[in-house]
mmCIF file of C-alpha atoms in Angstrom:
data_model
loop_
_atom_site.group_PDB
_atom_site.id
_atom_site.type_symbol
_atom_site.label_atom_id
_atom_site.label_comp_id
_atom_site.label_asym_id
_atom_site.label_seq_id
_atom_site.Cartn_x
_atom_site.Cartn_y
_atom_site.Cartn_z
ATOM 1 C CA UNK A 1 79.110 98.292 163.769
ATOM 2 C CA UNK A 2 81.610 97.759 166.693
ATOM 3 C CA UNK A 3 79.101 97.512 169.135
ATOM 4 C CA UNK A 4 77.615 94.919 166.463
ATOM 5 C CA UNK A 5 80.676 93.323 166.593
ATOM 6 C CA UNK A 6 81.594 93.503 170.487
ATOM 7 C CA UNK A 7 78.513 91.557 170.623
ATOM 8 C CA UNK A 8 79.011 88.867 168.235
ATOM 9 C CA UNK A 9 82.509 88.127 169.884
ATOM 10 C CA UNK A 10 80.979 87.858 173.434
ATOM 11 C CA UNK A 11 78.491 85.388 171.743
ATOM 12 C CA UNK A 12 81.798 83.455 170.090
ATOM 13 C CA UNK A 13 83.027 83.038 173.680
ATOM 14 C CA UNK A 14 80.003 82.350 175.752
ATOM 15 C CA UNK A 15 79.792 79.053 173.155
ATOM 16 C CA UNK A 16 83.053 78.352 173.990
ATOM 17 C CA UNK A 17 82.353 79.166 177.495
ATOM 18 C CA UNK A 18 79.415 76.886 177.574
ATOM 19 C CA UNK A 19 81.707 73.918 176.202
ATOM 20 C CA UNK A 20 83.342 73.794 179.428
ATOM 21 C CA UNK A 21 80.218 74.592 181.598
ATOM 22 C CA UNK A 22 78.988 71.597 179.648
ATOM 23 C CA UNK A 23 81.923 69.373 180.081
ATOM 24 C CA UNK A 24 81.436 69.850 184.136
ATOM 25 C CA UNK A 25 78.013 70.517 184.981
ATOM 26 C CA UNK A 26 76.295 68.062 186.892
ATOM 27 C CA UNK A 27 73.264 65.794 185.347
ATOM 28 C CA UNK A 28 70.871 67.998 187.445
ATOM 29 C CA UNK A 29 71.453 71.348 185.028
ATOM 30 C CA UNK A 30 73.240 69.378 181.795
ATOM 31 C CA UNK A 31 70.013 70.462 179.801
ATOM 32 C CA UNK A 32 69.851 74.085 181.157
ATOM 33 C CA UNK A 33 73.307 74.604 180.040
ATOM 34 C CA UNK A 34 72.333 72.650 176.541
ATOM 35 C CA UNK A 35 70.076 75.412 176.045
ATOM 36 C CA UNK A 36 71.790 77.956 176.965
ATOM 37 C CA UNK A 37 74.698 76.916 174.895
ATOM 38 C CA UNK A 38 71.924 76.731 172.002
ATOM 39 C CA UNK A 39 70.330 79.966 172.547
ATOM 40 C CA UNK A 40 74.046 81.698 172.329
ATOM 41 C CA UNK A 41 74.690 79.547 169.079
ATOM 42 C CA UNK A 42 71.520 81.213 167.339
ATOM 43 C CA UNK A 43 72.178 84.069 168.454
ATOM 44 C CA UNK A 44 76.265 84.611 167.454
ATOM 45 C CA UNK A 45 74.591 82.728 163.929
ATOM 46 C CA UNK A 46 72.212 85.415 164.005
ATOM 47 C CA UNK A 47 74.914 88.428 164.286
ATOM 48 C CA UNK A 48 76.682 87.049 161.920
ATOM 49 C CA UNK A 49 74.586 87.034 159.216
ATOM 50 C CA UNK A 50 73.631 90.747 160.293
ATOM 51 C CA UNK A 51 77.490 92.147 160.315
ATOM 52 C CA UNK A 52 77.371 90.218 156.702
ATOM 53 C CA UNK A 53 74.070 92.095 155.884
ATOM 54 C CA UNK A 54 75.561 95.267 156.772
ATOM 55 C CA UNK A 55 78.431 94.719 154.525
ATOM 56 C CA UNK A 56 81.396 94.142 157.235
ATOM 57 C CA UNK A 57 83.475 91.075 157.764
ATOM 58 C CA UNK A 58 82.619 89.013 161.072
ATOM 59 C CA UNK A 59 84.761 89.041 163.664
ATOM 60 C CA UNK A 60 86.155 85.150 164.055
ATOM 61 C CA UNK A 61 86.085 83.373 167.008
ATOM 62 C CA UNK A 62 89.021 82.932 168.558
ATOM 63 C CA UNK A 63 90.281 78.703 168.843
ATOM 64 C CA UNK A 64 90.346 79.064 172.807
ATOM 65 C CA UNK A 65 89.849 81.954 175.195
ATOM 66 C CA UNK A 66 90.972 81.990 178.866
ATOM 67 C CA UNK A 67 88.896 81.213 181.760
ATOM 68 C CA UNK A 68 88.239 83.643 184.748
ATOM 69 C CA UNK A 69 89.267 80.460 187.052
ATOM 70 C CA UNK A 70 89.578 76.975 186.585
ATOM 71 C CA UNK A 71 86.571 75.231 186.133
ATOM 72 C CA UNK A 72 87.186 71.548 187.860
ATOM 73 C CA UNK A 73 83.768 70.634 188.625
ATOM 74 C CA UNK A 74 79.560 71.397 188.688
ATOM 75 C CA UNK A 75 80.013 74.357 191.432
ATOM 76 C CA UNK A 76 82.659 75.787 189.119
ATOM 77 C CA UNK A 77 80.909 75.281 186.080
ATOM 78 C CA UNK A 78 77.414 76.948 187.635
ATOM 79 C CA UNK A 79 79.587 80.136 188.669
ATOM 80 C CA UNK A 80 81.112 80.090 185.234
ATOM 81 C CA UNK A 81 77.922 80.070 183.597
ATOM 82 C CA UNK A 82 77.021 82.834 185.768
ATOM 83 C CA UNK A 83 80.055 84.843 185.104
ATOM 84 C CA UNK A 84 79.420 83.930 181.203
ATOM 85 C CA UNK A 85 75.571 85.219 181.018
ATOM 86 C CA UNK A 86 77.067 88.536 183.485
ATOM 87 C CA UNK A 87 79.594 89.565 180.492
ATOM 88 C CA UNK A 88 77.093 88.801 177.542
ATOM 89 C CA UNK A 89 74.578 91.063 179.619
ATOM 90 C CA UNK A 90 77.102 93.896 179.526
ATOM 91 C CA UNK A 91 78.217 93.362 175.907
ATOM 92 C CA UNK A 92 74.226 93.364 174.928
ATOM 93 C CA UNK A 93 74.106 96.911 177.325
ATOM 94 C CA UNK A 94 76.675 98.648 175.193
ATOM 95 C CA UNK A 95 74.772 97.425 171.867
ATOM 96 C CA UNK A 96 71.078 98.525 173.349
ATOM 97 C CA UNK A 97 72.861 101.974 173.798
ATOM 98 C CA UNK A 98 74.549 102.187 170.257
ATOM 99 C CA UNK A 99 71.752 100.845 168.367
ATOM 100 C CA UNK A 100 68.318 102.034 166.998
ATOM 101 C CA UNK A 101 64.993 100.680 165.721
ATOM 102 C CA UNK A 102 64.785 96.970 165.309
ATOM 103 C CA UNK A 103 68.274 96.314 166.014
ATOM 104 C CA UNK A 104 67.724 97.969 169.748
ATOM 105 C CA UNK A 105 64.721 96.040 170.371
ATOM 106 C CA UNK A 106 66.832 92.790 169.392
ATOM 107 C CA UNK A 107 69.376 94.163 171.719
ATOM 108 C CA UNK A 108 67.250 94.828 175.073
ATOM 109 C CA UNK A 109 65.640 91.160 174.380
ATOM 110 C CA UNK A 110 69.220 89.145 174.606
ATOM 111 C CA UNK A 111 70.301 91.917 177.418
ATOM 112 C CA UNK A 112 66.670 90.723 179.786
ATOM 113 C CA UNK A 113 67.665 86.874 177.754
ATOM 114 C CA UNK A 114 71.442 86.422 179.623
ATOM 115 C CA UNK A 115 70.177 88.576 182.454
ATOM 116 C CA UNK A 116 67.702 85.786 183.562
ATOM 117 C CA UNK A 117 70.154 83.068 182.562
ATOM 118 C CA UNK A 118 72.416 84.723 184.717
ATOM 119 C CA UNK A 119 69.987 85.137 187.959
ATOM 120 C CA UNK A 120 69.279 81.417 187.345
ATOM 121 C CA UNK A 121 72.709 80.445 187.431
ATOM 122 C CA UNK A 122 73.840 82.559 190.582
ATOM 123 C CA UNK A 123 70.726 83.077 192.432
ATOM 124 C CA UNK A 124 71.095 86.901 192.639
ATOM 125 C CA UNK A 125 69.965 89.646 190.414
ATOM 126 C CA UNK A 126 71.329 93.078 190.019
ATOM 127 C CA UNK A 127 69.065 96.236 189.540
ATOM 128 C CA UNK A 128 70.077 97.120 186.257
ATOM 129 C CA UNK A 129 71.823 93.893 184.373
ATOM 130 C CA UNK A 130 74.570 94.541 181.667
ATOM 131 C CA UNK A 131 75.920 97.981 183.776
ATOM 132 C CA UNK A 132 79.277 98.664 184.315
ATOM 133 C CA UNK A 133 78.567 99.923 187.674
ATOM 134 C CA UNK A 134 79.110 96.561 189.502
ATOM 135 C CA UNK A 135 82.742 97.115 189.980
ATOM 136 C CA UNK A 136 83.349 93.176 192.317
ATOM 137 C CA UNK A 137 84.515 90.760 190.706
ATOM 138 C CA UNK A 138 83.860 87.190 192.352
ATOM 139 C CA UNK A 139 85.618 86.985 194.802
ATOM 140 C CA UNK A 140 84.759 90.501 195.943
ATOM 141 C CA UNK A 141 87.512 92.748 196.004
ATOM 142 C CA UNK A 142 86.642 95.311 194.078
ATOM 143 C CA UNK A 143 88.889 95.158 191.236
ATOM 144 C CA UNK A 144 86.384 95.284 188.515
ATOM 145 C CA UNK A 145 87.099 98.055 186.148
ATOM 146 C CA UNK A 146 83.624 99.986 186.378
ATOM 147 C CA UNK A 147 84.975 101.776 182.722
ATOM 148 C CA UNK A 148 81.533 100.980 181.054
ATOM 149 C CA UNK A 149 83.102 98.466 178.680
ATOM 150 C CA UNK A 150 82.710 94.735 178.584
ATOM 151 C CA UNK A 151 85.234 92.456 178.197
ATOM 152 C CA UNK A 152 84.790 89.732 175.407
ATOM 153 C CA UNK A 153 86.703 86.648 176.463
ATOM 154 C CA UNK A 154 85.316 83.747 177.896
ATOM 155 C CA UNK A 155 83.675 84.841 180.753
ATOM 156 C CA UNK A 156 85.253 88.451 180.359
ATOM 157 C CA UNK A 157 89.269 86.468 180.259
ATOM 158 C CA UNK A 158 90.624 88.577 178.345
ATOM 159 C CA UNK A 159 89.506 86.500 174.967
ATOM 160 C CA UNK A 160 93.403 85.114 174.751
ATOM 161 C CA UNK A 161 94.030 81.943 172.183
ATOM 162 C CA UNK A 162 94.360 79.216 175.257
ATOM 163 C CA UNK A 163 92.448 78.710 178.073
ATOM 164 C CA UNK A 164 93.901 79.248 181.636
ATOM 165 C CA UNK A 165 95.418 76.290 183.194
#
């Protein structure tokens, strides 16, 4: 169930997260986002109703999380999308492992689902998507945590109640 509901509040932040990507992106990726932003509505509606199924309380989303960086403009909003589809990739990892049956299968296909969004979004792919092993963070020092858990905030934040200035 925590993996369960690791996952469900990386998909509460990624819609948040996609509210600003949306806010900034140019006209020439507006719809991309839009469906992104849709595809991680269905699915945190989705993991709701399963944490319900399995008798356990939701976690809420949060009213705000804080952003990795500010996010003035359409280059900032594409890396934020990025860094957005990156953390739900990792979140989905850490489920795929936990889980079994149907559930896992569910798992792997939003895992491969934000790993393509993500290659989209950056223009570079990783050998294994959702692995703690990439230790850079973007501006590449090397101060990722490489701990083999995901952060949940907005774009892995921190998940605090207001957004970064």
């Amino acid at each position: 169930m925590t993996a369960l509901q690791s996952a469900l509040a990386a998909e509460h932040a990624a819609v948040y997260g996609y509210g600003v990507v949306g806010g900034r992106i140019g006209e020439r990726r507006r719809a991309e986002a839009r469906a992104a932003y849709d595809a991680h509505r269905a699915r945190r509606d989705a993991l709701v109703r399963e944490v319900r199924d399995l008798g356990g309380e939701p976690v809420a989303a949060s009213a705000a999380y804080a952003l990795p960086f500010q996010v003035p403009d359409a280059a900032t909003a594409v890396r934020l999308a990025a860094r957005l589809e990156e953390r739900v990739a990792g979140v989905y990892s850490d489920l795929v492992r936990a889980a079994t049956g149907e559930r896992r299968g569910t798992a792997a296909g939003a895992l491969r689902e934000a790993a393509v969004r993500a290659v989209r979004w950056s223009g570079e792919s990783v050998a294994f998507p959702g692995l703690a092993e990439r230790t850079t963070d973007d501006t590449g020092t090397g101060t990722g945590t490489g701990t083999g858990t995901h952060d949940t905030g907005a774009a892995g934040a921190g998940g605090s109640a207001s957004p970064s200035p």
